[in-house]
Short mmCIF file of C-alpha atoms and ligand atoms in Angstrom, two decimals:
data_model
loop_
_atom_site.label_atom_id
_atom_site.label_comp_id
_atom_site.label_asym_id
_atom_site.label_seq_id
_atom_site.Cartn_x
_atom_site.Cartn_y
_atom_site.Cartn_z
CA MET H 2 0.00 0.04 0.22
CA ASP H 3 1.22 3.47 -0.75
CA ILE H 4 1.40 6.42 1.44
CA ALA H 5 -1.13 8.35 -0.32
CA GLN H 6 -3.66 5.56 0.05
CA LEU H 7 -2.66 4.94 3.76
CA HIS H 8 -3.02 8.54 4.38
CA ASP H 9 -6.84 8.61 2.85
CA LYS H 10 -7.59 5.76 4.92
CA ILE H 11 -6.40 6.89 8.25
CA LEU H 12 -8.30 10.18 7.49
CA LYS H 13 -11.49 8.17 7.01
CA GLN H 14 -10.67 6.18 10.25
CA ASP H 15 -9.80 2.91 8.58
CA ARG H 16 -8.52 0.83 11.63
CA ARG H 17 -6.48 -1.48 9.55
CA ALA H 18 -4.66 1.22 8.01
CA LEU H 19 -4.14 3.04 11.33
CA ALA H 20 -2.51 -0.84 12.62
CA ARG H 21 -0.52 -0.91 9.28
CA ALA H 22 0.63 2.63 9.69
CA ILE H 23 1.93 1.89 13.26
CA THR H 24 3.68 -1.27 12.40
CA LEU H 25 5.17 1.03 9.76
CA VAL H 26 6.44 3.64 12.34
CA GLU H 27 7.73 0.73 14.60
CA SER H 28 9.65 -0.82 11.72
CA GLY H 29 13.55 0.08 11.83
CA ARG H 30 14.09 -0.42 8.20
CA ALA H 31 15.52 2.57 6.58
CA ASP H 32 12.89 2.54 3.59
CA HIS H 33 10.10 2.11 5.92
CA ARG H 34 11.40 5.08 8.07
CA ALA H 35 11.18 7.18 5.32
CA MET H 36 7.80 6.07 4.42
CA ALA H 37 6.61 6.84 7.89
CA GLY H 38 8.27 10.02 7.78
CA ALA H 39 6.20 11.10 4.65
CA LEU H 40 2.98 9.75 6.18
CA LEU H 41 3.34 11.35 9.28
CA GLU H 42 4.48 14.82 7.37
CA LYS H 43 1.34 14.53 5.37
CA LEU H 44 -1.29 13.95 8.33
CA ARG H 45 0.30 16.74 10.18
CA GLY H 46 -2.42 18.99 8.40
CA SER H 47 -5.44 16.98 9.64
CA GLY H 48 -5.70 19.25 12.74
CA ARG H 49 -7.36 16.54 14.73
CA GLN H 50 -6.45 16.68 18.31
CA ALA H 51 -7.18 13.83 20.72
CA LEU H 52 -7.06 14.03 24.53
CA ARG H 53 -3.72 12.35 25.26
CA ILE H 54 -3.91 10.84 28.70
CA GLY H 55 -0.46 9.17 30.18
CA LEU H 56 -0.90 6.53 32.66
CA SER H 57 1.82 5.16 35.09
CA GLY H 58 1.80 2.84 37.81
CA THR H 59 4.00 -0.02 39.53
CA PRO H 60 3.23 -3.66 38.39
CA GLY H 61 0.09 -5.09 39.89
CA VAL H 62 -1.39 -1.79 40.66
CA GLY H 63 -4.38 -2.12 38.32
CA LYS H 64 -3.41 -0.26 35.05
CA SER H 65 -4.91 -2.87 32.75
CA THR H 66 -7.98 -3.29 34.94
CA PHE H 67 -8.38 0.62 35.06
CA ILE H 68 -7.77 0.92 31.23
CA GLU H 69 -10.41 -1.46 30.79
CA SER H 70 -13.20 0.04 32.93
CA PHE H 71 -12.23 3.64 32.32
CA GLY H 72 -11.95 2.93 28.65
CA MET H 73 -15.28 1.19 28.51
CA MET H 74 -16.94 4.13 30.41
CA LEU H 75 -15.68 6.61 27.58
CA THR H 76 -16.74 4.36 24.90
CA ALA H 77 -20.09 4.29 26.45
CA LYS H 78 -20.24 8.02 26.09
CA GLY H 79 -19.57 7.75 22.68
CA LEU H 80 -15.64 8.59 22.45
CA LYS H 81 -13.32 6.66 20.39
CA VAL H 82 -10.46 5.39 22.65
CA ALA H 83 -6.95 4.08 21.47
CA VAL H 84 -4.64 2.76 23.93
CA LEU H 85 -0.89 2.52 23.58
CA ALA H 86 1.88 1.40 25.92
CA VAL H 87 5.49 2.26 26.73
CA ASP H 88 7.11 -0.69 27.98
CA PRO H 89 10.54 0.16 28.44
CA SER H 90 12.20 -2.91 29.64
CA SER H 91 9.76 -5.54 28.18
CA ALA H 92 9.93 -6.71 32.01
CA ARG H 93 6.70 -8.14 32.41
CA SER H 94 6.74 -11.84 32.43
CA GLY H 95 4.73 -13.43 29.48
CA GLY H 96 4.86 -10.42 27.10
CA SER H 97 2.74 -7.55 27.88
CA ILE H 98 0.93 -7.83 24.72
CA LEU H 99 -1.10 -10.99 25.21
CA GLY H 100 -1.54 -10.66 28.68
CA ASP H 101 -2.92 -7.09 28.25
CA LYS H 102 -5.37 -7.88 25.52
CA THR H 103 -6.92 -10.97 27.24
CA ARG H 104 -7.11 -8.69 30.51
CA MET H 105 -8.47 -5.73 28.47
CA GLU H 106 -11.02 -8.41 26.85
CA ARG H 107 -14.20 -6.33 26.86
CA LEU H 108 -12.15 -2.82 25.50
CA SER H 109 -10.62 -4.94 23.07
CA ARG H 110 -13.79 -6.17 21.38
CA ASP H 111 -15.08 -2.61 21.49
CA PRO H 112 -15.61 -1.18 17.98
CA ASN H 113 -14.82 2.13 19.31
CA ALA H 114 -11.37 1.18 21.11
CA PHE H 115 -8.35 0.35 19.48
CA ILE H 116 -5.48 -1.25 21.61
CA ARG H 117 -2.08 -1.32 20.62
CA PRO H 118 0.48 -3.13 22.35
CA SER H 119 4.21 -1.74 23.19
CA PRO H 120 6.57 -2.75 20.54
CA SER H 121 9.01 -5.10 22.06
CA GLN H 122 12.23 -3.30 22.26
CA SER H 123 14.63 -2.18 25.15
CA HIS H 124 15.74 1.04 23.79
CA LEU H 125 13.46 3.75 25.47
CA GLY H 126 14.65 6.24 23.04
CA GLY H 127 13.53 4.05 20.06
CA VAL H 128 10.01 3.13 22.05
CA ALA H 129 9.44 6.87 22.99
CA ARG H 130 9.54 7.82 19.03
CA ARG H 131 7.53 5.15 17.98
CA THR H 132 4.78 5.70 20.66
CA ARG H 133 4.85 9.45 19.93
CA GLU H 134 4.20 8.62 16.03
CA ALA H 135 1.69 6.01 16.91
CA VAL H 136 -0.37 8.88 19.03
CA ALA H 137 -0.05 11.14 15.92
CA LEU H 138 -1.40 8.50 13.97
CA CYS H 139 -4.36 7.70 16.25
CA GLU H 140 -5.01 11.38 16.38
CA ALA H 141 -5.21 11.86 12.54
CA ALA H 142 -7.51 8.61 12.60
CA GLY H 143 -10.14 10.52 14.59
CA PHE H 144 -9.65 8.95 18.10
CA ASP H 145 -10.91 11.19 20.91
CA VAL H 146 -8.90 10.02 23.66
CA VAL H 147 -5.63 8.14 23.38
CA LEU H 148 -4.16 6.46 26.71
CA ILE H 149 -0.77 5.98 26.75
CA GLU H 150 0.31 3.44 29.64
CA THR H 151 3.45 2.67 31.17
CA VAL H 152 4.91 0.48 33.98
CA GLY H 153 6.28 2.89 36.60
CA VAL H 154 9.95 2.06 36.32
CA GLY H 155 12.40 4.58 36.27
CA GLN H 156 12.59 7.15 33.22
CA SER H 157 9.35 5.93 31.21
CA GLU H 158 7.03 8.18 33.35
CA THR H 159 8.84 11.23 31.98
CA VAL H 160 8.87 10.15 28.61
CA VAL H 161 4.99 9.30 28.53
CA ALA H 162 4.48 12.79 30.56
CA GLU H 163 6.21 14.38 27.54
CA MET H 164 3.83 13.11 25.12
CA SER H 165 0.54 13.77 27.24
CA ASP H 166 -1.88 16.55 27.99
CA LEU H 167 -2.65 14.81 31.36
CA PHE H 168 -0.77 12.51 33.26
CA LEU H 169 -2.34 10.17 35.89
CA LEU H 170 -0.44 7.88 38.65
CA LEU H 171 -2.07 5.01 39.45
CA LEU H 172 -1.47 3.94 43.07
CA ALA H 173 -2.32 1.18 45.37
CA PRO H 174 -3.40 1.70 48.98
CA ALA H 175 -0.19 1.59 51.33
CA GLY H 176 -0.28 -1.17 54.30
CA GLY H 177 0.91 1.30 57.00
CA ASP H 178 0.88 5.07 56.97
CA GLU H 179 4.18 5.29 54.59
CA LEU H 180 4.31 6.86 51.29
CA GLN H 181 5.07 4.43 48.67
CA GLY H 182 8.53 5.68 47.76
CA VAL H 183 7.02 7.29 44.88
CA LYS H 184 9.95 9.76 43.74
CA ARG H 185 9.41 13.24 44.04
CA GLY H 186 10.05 13.67 40.36
CA ILE H 187 6.98 11.60 39.52
CA MET H 188 4.77 13.50 41.91
CA GLU H 189 5.54 16.80 40.29
CA ILE H 190 4.61 15.49 37.01
CA ALA H 191 1.28 13.92 37.97
CA ASP H 192 -1.77 15.93 37.43
CA ILE H 193 -4.14 13.61 39.10
CA ILE H 194 -3.09 10.80 41.92
CA LEU H 195 -5.57 7.81 41.57
CA VAL H 196 -5.56 5.54 44.51
CA ASN H 197 -6.92 2.28 43.18
CA LYS H 198 -8.33 -0.69 44.79
CA ALA H 199 -10.69 1.42 47.17
CA ASP H 200 -13.31 -1.49 47.62
CA GLY H 201 -13.86 -4.39 50.22
CA ASP H 202 -11.09 -4.72 52.88
CA LEU H 203 -8.73 -2.10 51.18
CA LYS H 204 -11.22 0.77 50.98
CA HIS H 205 -10.02 2.66 54.25
CA ALA H 206 -6.38 2.02 53.65
CA ALA H 207 -6.86 3.63 50.07
CA MET H 208 -8.93 6.33 51.80
CA ARG H 209 -5.91 6.85 54.24
CA THR H 210 -3.43 6.67 51.26
CA CYS H 211 -5.39 9.06 49.39
CA ALA H 212 -5.28 11.54 52.08
CA ASP H 213 -1.64 11.08 52.87
CA TYR H 214 -1.04 11.86 48.82
CA ALA H 215 -3.46 15.05 49.04
CA GLY H 216 -1.32 16.08 51.62
CA ALA H 217 1.81 15.63 49.98
CA LEU H 218 0.63 17.40 46.89
CA ARG H 219 -0.10 20.33 48.64
CA LEU H 220 3.59 20.67 49.85
CA LEU H 221 4.66 20.85 46.45
CA ARG H 222 5.43 24.03 44.44
CA LYS H 223 2.27 25.21 42.71
CA ARG H 224 2.57 25.10 38.63
CA PRO H 225 1.50 27.43 36.57
CA GLN H 226 -0.46 24.96 34.49
CA ASP H 227 -3.01 24.08 37.40
CA PRO H 228 -6.14 26.00 38.47
CA GLU H 229 -6.71 26.17 42.36
CA GLY H 230 -7.10 22.46 44.01
CA TYR H 231 -4.73 20.69 41.26
CA PRO H 232 -2.90 18.55 41.32
CA LYS H 233 -5.43 16.24 43.00
CA ALA H 234 -5.43 12.85 44.61
CA MET H 235 -8.46 10.72 44.60
CA THR H 236 -9.80 7.11 44.94
CA VAL H 237 -11.27 4.81 42.56
CA SER H 238 -11.93 1.13 42.26
CA ALA H 239 -10.89 -0.04 38.59
CA LEU H 240 -12.53 -3.33 39.33
CA GLN H 241 -15.80 -2.12 40.78
CA GLU H 242 -16.02 0.69 38.77
CA ASN H 243 -16.19 3.10 41.41
CA GLY H 244 -15.05 7.04 41.22
CA LEU H 245 -14.31 6.84 37.23
CA GLU H 246 -16.92 9.20 36.59
CA THR H 247 -15.82 11.67 39.05
CA ALA H 248 -12.09 11.06 37.84
CA TRP H 249 -13.25 11.83 34.31
CA ASP H 250 -15.13 14.82 35.48
CA GLU H 251 -11.75 15.94 37.23
CA MET H 252 -9.78 15.31 34.02
CA GLN H 253 -12.26 17.64 32.00
CA THR H 254 -12.26 20.30 34.55
CA LEU H 255 -8.41 20.65 34.39
CA ILE H 256 -8.08 20.22 30.65
CA GLN H 257 -11.02 22.68 30.39
CA TRP H 258 -9.13 25.27 32.28
CA ARG H 259 -5.65 24.61 30.47
CA ARG H 260 -7.12 25.14 27.22
CA GLU H 261 -8.75 28.49 28.26
CA HIS H 262 -5.53 29.69 29.60
CA SER H 263 -3.57 28.61 26.72
CA HIS H 264 -1.66 26.06 28.71
CA TRP H 265 -2.77 23.45 26.47
CA ASP H 266 -1.17 24.97 23.26
CA MET H 267 1.83 25.76 25.21
CA ARG H 268 2.57 22.47 26.67
CA ARG H 269 2.17 20.72 23.08
CA ALA H 270 4.41 23.51 21.61
CA ALA H 271 6.92 22.84 24.21
CA GLN H 272 6.62 18.96 23.70
CA ALA H 273 6.97 19.46 20.17
CA ARG H 274 10.18 21.32 21.01
CA PHE H 275 11.52 18.79 23.51
CA TRP H 276 11.07 15.96 20.92
CA PHE H 277 12.74 17.80 18.07
CA GLU H 278 15.95 18.44 20.35
CA GLU H 279 15.76 14.92 21.72
CA GLU H 280 15.86 13.43 17.90
CA VAL H 281 18.68 15.77 17.30
CA ARG H 282 20.56 14.55 20.02
CA GLN H 283 19.67 11.11 19.54
CA GLY H 284 20.54 11.23 15.95
CA LEU H 285 24.29 12.77 16.67
CA LEU H 286 24.79 9.83 19.23
CA ALA H 287 23.69 7.28 16.67
CA ARG H 288 25.98 8.95 14.05
CA LEU H 289 28.99 8.43 16.57
CA LEU H 290 28.58 4.92 16.33
CA GLN H 291 28.61 4.68 12.49
CA SER H 292 31.45 4.82 10.09
CA PRO H 293 33.23 6.67 9.39
CA ALA H 294 32.93 8.49 13.01
CA ARG H 295 33.35 5.61 14.88
CA GLU H 296 36.66 4.58 13.33
CA ALA H 297 37.74 8.23 13.67
CA MET H 298 36.87 8.59 17.42
CA ALA H 299 38.89 5.37 18.05
CA ASP H 300 42.01 6.57 16.15
CA LEU H 301 41.63 10.11 18.00
CA ALA H 302 41.31 8.55 21.20
CA LEU H 303 44.53 6.78 20.65
CA ASP H 304 46.17 10.11 19.85
CA VAL H 305 44.91 11.65 22.96
CA GLU H 306 46.20 8.71 25.02
CA ASN H 307 49.67 8.90 23.23
CA GLY H 308 49.97 12.38 24.13
CA LYS H 309 50.00 13.28 20.12
CA ALA H 310 46.64 15.46 20.66
CA THR H 311 45.00 17.50 23.36
CA PRO H 312 41.51 16.30 24.49
CA SER H 313 39.82 19.33 23.68
CA GLY H 314 41.78 19.61 20.07
CA ALA H 315 40.94 16.08 19.30
CA ALA H 316 37.29 16.76 20.27
CA GLN H 317 37.18 19.73 18.04
CA ARG H 318 38.48 17.80 15.06
CA MET H 319 35.92 15.29 15.58
CA LEU H 320 33.08 17.50 15.72
CA GLU H 321 34.21 19.55 12.89
CA ASP H 322 35.60 16.72 10.66
CA TYR H 323 33.19 13.94 11.20
CA LEU H 324 30.01 15.20 12.68
CA ALA H 325 29.52 18.67 11.02
CA SER H 326 27.89 17.33 7.82
N1 GTP I 425 -9.61 -5.18 44.73
C1 GTP I 425 -9.15 -4.50 43.49
N2 GTP I 425 -8.28 -5.11 42.94
C2 GTP I 425 -8.12 -4.79 41.81
C3 GTP I 425 -8.44 -3.38 41.22
N3 GTP I 425 -7.80 -3.10 40.13
C4 GTP I 425 -7.08 -4.31 39.75
N4 GTP I 425 -7.20 -5.15 40.67
C5 GTP I 425 -6.60 -6.45 40.78
O1 GTP I 425 -4.97 -6.28 40.96
C6 GTP I 425 -4.27 -7.23 40.10
C7 GTP I 425 -3.48 -6.60 39.10
O2 GTP I 425 -4.31 -5.65 38.23
P1 GTP I 425 -3.78 -5.29 36.82
O3 GTP I 425 -4.74 -4.68 35.97
O4 GTP I 425 -3.15 -6.33 35.86
O5 GTP I 425 -2.33 -4.49 37.05
P2 GTP I 425 -1.39 -3.81 36.04
O6 GTP I 425 -1.03 -2.47 36.77
O7 GTP I 425 -1.81 -3.79 34.90
O8 GTP I 425 -0.14 -4.74 36.29
P3 GTP I 425 0.90 -5.01 35.16
O9 GTP I 425 0.36 -4.94 33.79
O10 GTP I 425 1.78 -6.24 35.59
O11 GTP I 425 2.05 -3.93 35.34
C8 GTP I 425 -5.48 -8.11 39.45
O12 GTP I 425 -5.49 -9.39 40.22
C9 GTP I 425 -6.48 -7.27 39.38
O13 GTP I 425 -7.86 -8.03 39.53
C10 GTP I 425 -9.42 -2.94 42.06
O14 GTP I 425 -9.84 -1.73 41.65
N5 GTP I 425 -9.87 -3.44 43.36
MG1 MG I 426 -1.26 -4.34 33.08
#
């Protein structure tokens, strides 16, 4: 299929074309990269914008269950929902793909939902780009909400937050009164904290945990992109489908406010800039590993070791002769 055809079909919301296009952006082949680039460039003008919601949480906290319930609630409102995942380590046993598709059984059968498992790749940079491009494809294909899930390990939250309009942090009720070692940096990027499993025996623990986090959030520096009262902590039960409507209302209130105060556009602009700069950095690093830069680097390193060149002099040569073009 050629790019023009793929483009037209995506705009007509053809799911198979969307799936094929995502396969294209996931491919590492140079000709596929070129086609993907052309396709994304062509789709850029579609003007469609989805609400991009990032969702993070440690293994077992209930992300899949939440996405299933929340997604079903949204599609019942007539919204089209796409689910993508950033899985940096493919750490999940048994493969996230099949596991999640079976856990999101109802949602994966819903004609208004589209679930795309994470590509199995370990390099976070590559995953980030592919996910970002998949988000753009879903937007062009007319999805109203794109959920981007990540397991809360290390850096992937930041990556997801950098491609989301709204970032949700899912937590489990804590046993004692300790905060669950959530890093300050993660707290700082959360827009809404959802303490899940607020049901049955865990309900009280969930409410206590929620109060603890609400307190912790109040201690953080106020961010310009938040109206009074945000970021916010609340309890939900993904399993019993409690609190999801309220959570959605809160998200909409926040997003509405951000739209009215230009923060939506500013954030998207800043994100576009961030990813541009990131791509340049990654591209330069990749070039260092290719011929002739790789060999030149080794040769110059030897000169430096042998005292035939100074570190800065050799670095200068490297940058000017091998990385400039
Ligand atoms: N009681 C209760 N259990 C829940 C709730 N949500 C999820 N669970 C249970 O918690 C377990 C893990 O849920 P998942 O949705 O698979 O969690 P996950 O975050 O997707 O886990 P990974 O994919 O391994 O990262 C399952 O046994 C769920 O049934 C909830 O709201 N209440
Ligand atoms: Mg899961």
